[in-house]
Structures are given as C-alpha cells and as structure tokens.
Tab-separated table of C-alpha atoms in Angstrom:
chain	number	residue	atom	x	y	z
A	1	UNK	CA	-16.101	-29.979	-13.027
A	2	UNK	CA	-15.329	-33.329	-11.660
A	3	UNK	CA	-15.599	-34.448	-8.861
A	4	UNK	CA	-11.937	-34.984	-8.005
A	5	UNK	CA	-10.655	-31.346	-8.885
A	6	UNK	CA	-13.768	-30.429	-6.922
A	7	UNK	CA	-12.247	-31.790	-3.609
A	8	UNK	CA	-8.811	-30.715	-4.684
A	9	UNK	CA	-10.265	-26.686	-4.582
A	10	UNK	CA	-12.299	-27.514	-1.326
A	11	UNK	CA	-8.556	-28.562	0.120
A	12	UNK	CA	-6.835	-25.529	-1.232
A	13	UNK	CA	-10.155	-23.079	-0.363
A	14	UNK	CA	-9.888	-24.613	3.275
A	15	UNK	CA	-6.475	-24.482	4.182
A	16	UNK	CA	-6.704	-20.766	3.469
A	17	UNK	CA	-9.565	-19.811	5.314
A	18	UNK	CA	-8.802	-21.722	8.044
A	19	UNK	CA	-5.097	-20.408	8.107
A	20	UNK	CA	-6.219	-17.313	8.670
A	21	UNK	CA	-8.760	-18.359	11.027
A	22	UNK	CA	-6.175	-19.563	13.248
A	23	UNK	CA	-3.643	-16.322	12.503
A	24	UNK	CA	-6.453	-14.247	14.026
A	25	UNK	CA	-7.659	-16.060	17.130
A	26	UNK	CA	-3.370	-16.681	18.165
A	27	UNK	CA	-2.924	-12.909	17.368
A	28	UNK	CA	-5.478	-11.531	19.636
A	29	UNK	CA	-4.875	-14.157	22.357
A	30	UNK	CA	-1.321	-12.866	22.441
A	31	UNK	CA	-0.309	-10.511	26.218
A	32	UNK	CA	-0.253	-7.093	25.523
A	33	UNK	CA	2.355	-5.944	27.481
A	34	UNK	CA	5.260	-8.182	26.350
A	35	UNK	CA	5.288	-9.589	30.026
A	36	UNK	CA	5.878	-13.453	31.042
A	37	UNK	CA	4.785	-15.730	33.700
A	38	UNK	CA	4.119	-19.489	35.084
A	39	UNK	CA	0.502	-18.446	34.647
A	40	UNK	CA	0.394	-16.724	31.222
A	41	UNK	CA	2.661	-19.668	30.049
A	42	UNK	CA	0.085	-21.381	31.034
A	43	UNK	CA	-2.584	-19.228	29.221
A	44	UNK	CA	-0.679	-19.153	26.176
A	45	UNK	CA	-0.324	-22.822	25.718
A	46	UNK	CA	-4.545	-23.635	26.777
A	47	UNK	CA	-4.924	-20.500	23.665
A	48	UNK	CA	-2.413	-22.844	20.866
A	49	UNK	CA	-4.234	-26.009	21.853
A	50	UNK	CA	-7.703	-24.007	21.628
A	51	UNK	CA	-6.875	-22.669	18.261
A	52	UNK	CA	-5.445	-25.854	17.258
A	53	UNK	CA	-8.745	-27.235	17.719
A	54	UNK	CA	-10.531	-24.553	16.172
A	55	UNK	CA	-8.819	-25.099	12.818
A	56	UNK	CA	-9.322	-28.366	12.798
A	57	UNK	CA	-13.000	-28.152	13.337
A	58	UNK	CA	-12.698	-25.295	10.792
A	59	UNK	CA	-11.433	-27.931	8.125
A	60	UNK	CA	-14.007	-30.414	9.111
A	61	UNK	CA	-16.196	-28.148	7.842
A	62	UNK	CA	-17.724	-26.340	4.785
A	63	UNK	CA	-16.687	-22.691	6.065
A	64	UNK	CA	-14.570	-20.918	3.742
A	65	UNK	CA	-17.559	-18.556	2.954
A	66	UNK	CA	-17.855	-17.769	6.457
A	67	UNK	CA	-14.425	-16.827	6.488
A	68	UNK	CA	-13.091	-14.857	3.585
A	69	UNK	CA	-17.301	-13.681	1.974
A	70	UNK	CA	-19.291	-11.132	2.780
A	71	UNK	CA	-21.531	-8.295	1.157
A	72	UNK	CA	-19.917	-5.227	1.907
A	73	UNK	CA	-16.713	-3.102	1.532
A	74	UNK	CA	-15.579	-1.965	-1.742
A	75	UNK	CA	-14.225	-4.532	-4.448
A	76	UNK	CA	-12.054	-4.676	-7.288
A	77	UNK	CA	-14.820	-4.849	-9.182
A	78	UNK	CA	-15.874	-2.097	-8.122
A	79	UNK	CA	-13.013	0.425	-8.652
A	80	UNK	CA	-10.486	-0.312	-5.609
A	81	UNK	CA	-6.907	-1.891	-6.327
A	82	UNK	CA	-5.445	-5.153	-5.123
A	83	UNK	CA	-2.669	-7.181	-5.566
A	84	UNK	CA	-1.440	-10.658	-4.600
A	85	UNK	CA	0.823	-13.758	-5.423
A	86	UNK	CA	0.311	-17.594	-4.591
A	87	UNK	CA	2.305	-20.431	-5.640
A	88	UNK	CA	1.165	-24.366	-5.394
A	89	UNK	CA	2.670	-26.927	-2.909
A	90	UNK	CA	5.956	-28.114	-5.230
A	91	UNK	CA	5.938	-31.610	-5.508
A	92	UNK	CA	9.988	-31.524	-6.467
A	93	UNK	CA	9.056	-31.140	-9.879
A	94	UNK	CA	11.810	-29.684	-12.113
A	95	UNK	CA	12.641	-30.117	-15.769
A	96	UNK	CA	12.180	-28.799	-18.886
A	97	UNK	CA	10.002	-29.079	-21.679
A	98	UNK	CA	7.620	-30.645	-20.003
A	99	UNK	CA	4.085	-29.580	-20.019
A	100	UNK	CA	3.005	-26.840	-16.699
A	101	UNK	CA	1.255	-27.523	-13.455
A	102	UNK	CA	0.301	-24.800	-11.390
A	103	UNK	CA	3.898	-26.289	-8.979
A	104	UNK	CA	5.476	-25.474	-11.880
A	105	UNK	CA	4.518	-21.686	-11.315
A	106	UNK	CA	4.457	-18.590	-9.752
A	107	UNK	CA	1.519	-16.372	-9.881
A	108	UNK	CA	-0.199	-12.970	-9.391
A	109	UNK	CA	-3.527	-10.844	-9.603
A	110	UNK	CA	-3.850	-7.539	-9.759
A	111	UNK	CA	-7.098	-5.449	-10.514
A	112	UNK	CA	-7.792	-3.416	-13.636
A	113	UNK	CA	-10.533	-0.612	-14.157
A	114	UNK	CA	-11.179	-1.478	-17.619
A	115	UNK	CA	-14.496	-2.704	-18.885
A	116	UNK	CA	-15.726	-2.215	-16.045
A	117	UNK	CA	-12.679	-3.296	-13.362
A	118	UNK	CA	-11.170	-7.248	-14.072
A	119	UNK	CA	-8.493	-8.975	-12.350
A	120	UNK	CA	-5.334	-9.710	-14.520
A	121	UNK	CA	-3.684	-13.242	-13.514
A	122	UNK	CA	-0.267	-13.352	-14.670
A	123	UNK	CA	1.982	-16.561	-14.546
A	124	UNK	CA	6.013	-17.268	-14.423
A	125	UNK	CA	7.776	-20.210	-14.563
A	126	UNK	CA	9.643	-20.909	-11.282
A	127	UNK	CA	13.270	-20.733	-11.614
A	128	UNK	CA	14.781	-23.740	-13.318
A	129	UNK	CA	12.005	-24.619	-15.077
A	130	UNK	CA	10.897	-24.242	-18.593
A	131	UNK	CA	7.430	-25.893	-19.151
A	132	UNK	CA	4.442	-25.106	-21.675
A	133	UNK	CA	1.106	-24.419	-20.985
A	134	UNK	CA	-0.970	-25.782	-23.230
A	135	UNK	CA	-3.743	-24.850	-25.601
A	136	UNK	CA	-6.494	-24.284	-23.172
A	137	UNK	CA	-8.292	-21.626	-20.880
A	138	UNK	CA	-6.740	-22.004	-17.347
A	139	UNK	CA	-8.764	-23.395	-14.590
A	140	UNK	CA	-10.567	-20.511	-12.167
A	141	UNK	CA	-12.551	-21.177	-9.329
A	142	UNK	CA	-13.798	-19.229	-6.323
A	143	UNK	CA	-14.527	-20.100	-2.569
A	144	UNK	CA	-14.643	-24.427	-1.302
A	145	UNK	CA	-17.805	-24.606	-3.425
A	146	UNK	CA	-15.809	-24.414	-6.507
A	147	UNK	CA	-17.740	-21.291	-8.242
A	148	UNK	CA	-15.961	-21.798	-11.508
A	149	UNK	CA	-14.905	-18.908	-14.317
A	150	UNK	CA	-16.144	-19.533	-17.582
A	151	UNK	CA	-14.800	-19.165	-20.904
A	152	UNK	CA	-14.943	-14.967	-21.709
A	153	UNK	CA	-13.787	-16.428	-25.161
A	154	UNK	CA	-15.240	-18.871	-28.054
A	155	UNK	CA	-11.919	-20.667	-29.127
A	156	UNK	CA	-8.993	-21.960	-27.305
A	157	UNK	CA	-5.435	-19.905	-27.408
A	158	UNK	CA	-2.372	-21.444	-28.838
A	159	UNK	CA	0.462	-23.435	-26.572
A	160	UNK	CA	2.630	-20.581	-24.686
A	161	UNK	CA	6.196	-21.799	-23.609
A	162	UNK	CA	7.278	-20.563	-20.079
A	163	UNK	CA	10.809	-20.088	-18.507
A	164	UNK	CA	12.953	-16.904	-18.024
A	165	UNK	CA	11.040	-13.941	-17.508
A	166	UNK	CA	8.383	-15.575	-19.955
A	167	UNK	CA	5.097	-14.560	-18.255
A	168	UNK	CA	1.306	-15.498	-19.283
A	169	UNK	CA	-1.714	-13.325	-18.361
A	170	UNK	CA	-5.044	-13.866	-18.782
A	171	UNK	CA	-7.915	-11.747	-17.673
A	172	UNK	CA	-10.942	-12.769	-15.198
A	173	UNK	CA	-14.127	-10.321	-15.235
A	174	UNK	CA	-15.501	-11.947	-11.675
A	175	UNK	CA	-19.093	-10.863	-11.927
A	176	UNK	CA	-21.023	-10.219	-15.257
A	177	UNK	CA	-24.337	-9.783	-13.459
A	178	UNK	CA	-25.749	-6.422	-13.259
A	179	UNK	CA	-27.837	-6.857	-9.664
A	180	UNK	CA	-25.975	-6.496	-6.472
A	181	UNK	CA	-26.112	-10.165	-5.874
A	182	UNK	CA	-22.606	-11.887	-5.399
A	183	UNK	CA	-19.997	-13.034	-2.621
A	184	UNK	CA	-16.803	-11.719	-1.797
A	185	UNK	CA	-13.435	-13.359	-1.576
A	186	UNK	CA	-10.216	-12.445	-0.969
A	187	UNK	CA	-8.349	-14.791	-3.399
A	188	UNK	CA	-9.249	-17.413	-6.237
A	189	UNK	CA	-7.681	-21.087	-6.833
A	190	UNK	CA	-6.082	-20.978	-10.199
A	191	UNK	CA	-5.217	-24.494	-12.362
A	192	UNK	CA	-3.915	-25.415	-15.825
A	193	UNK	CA	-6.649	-27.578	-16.343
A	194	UNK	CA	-9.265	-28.993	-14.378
A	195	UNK	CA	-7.307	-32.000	-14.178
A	196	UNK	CA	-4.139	-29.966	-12.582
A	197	UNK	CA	-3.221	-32.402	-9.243
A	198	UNK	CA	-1.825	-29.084	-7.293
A	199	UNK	CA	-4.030	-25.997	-7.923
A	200	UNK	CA	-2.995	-23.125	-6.408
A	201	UNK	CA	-3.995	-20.460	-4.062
A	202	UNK	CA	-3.485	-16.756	-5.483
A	203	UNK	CA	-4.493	-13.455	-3.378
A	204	UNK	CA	-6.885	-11.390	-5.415
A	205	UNK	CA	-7.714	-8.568	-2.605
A	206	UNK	CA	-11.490	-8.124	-1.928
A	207	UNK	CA	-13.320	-8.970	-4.747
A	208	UNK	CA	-17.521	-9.644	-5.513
A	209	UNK	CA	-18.143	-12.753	-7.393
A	210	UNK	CA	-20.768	-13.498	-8.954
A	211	UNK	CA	-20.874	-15.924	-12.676
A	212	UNK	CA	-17.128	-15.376	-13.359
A	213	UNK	CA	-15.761	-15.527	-16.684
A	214	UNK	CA	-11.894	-15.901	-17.758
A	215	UNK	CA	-9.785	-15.417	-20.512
A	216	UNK	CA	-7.210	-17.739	-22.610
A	217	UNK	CA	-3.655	-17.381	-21.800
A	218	UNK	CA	-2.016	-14.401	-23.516
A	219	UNK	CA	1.253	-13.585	-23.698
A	220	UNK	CA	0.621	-9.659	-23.478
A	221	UNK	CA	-1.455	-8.490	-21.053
A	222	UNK	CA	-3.513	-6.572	-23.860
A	223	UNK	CA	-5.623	-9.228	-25.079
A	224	UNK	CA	-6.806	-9.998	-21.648
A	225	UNK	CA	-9.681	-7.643	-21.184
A	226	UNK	CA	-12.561	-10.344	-20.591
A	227	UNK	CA	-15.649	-7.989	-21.029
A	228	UNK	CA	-19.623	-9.040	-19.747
A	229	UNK	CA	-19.609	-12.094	-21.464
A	230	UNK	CA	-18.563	-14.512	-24.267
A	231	UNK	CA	-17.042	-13.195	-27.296
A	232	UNK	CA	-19.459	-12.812	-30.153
C-alpha cells in the first residue's frame, strides 16, 4: 500500500474514532435534569472547549485502536448480526460514464453466517450518477494502521457499470486465522483502488479482524462468499 492511500485511511480511521470520542464525552457532560443557569452555562461551555481539545489531541494521535478495538464481546464473525452504511466526502462530482470513486457511492455491510460468518459490502451509485467500477478487487482496510484485505480470489472480475438501482457486492471474510488473536472494529474504510483520493468510512458492527481477505466485485451477492483463503 502506498504511502499516500496510507495517510488517506489514517484521516478517514481518525475522524471516526475521534467523532465518537467527542459524541461520548459532550453526551455525558450534558445536565440531567433539563435545568439552566449562569453557572451551568458556564459549565457547559468549559465541557465544549474541553472536548474540543480532546479531539484534537485525539487526531494528533495514533488512537483509533484505542477507540473502536478491543478483545471481547461477540462479533460478526462470530455469529452476531450487524449492519451499517457510509458514504465518502463528495467532492461535487457528478456525471456519467465516468469511471467510480468511492464519492461516487453509497455503501453498506451487513454480516453473513456462511463459511463461517463474512461481511457482505454492497455498493450503489448515488443518484445522478452512472459510473463503472473497474476490473479490480476493491480496496479494504481496517483501523488508522491500514490492516488491509487481501485478495479471497486469484483473478480480477470484469468492469461492472453502476447507476439506478445497479448495486455491487463483494464479500470480506475479516479473519482467516484459527487462534483467538485479532482486533475488533466497528467499521472498515472501503476504496475502488488503492489509489481512490476519497475512501470511505462504512459501519460494519463489531467485528474481530485478524488477516482479512476480500472478494471481487459481483453483481449478485452469490458469488461473494470469500471462504479461509485464496481460491485454489
């Protein structure tokens, strides 16, 4: 992965954590009765400048793990059921037939018991758009340190044109190790390509990760079963 793409996932990997970082600390800062005064005006505005530093500390730093891993609670890996959408920051983008950027679409993961439980990305062209994804796997990572999916299959997948209700799935099996090793996030940054200038944030629902691996695009969700590995 280079190194650019790299620092465009930390960006994307941070914002989120440290989004929700700050979503917490306002939330239980708030009064609990509803009641207002000089002094609790006063309270409330020393809390939104705290917090206000907090995230900014929070995106000085490397602590996306902190915020969205951990070790327990049951995954989708693991059996449970999530689902999620995320889009990527539109740059004003519009057309068609030109080729997709994750701006171009609109996406969401939801978690499959098959083979062992996978997460099934599906992606839409926003409205007005008609674009093509090209032959290619898509671009998955995990967490600021980039823990990239690799390919579940040998060759690339053909072109798929988007627009209209036009969706394209592809399947991500998010740990193929056997041991009980792994980290947990909550979402994963999904590109077309590593070279994609706007990858985008997508909410996955607790999930162990450990040596992901990813499908090609599909345009039926039942060739998207990934599997423990690459494709003999």
């Amino acid at each position: 992965m280079n190194r650019t793409y790299t620092a465009r996932l930390r960006r994307v990997a941070l914002t989120v954590a440290a989004g929700a970082a700050l979503a917490v600390t306002v939330t239980a800062c708030g009064p609990a009765d509803g009641s207002g005064s000089d002094d609790s005006a006063a309270s409330g505005k020393a809390t939104n400048a705290a917090s206000s530093d907090t995230g900014k500390d929070t995106a000085g730093k490397d602590t996306s793990d902190k915020a969205t891993g951990s070790e327990n609670g049951k995954t989708a890996k693991e059996g449970g059921s999530s689902a999620g959408t995320g889009s990527a920051p539109s740059d004003g983008k519009k057309g068609y037939g030109q080729t997709c950027g994750a701006n171009d679409l609109t996406f969401s993961a939801s978690s499959k018991s098959q083979a062992g439980g996978y997460i099934l990305l599906a992606a839409r062209a926003k409205s007005g758009i008609t674009c093509t994804i090209p032959s290619g796997l898509p671009s998955i990572s995990f967490g600021s340190g980039g823990i990239e999916a690799q390919p579940a299959e040998q060759s690339v997948g053909p072109a798929i044109e988007l627009g209209g209700s036009k969706t394209a799935y592809a399947g991500i099996n998010p740990k193929t190790t056997k041991d009980n090793n792994g980290v947990e996030f909550t979402f994963l940054i999904a590109g077309i390509g590593t070279s994609d200038p706007n990858p985008a944030s997508v909410t996955t629902g607790p999930v162990k990760i450990d040596k992901p691996i990813v499908t090609n695009w599909h345009t039926s969700p039942d060739g998207t079963v990934p599997g423990d590995g690459t494709d003999q």
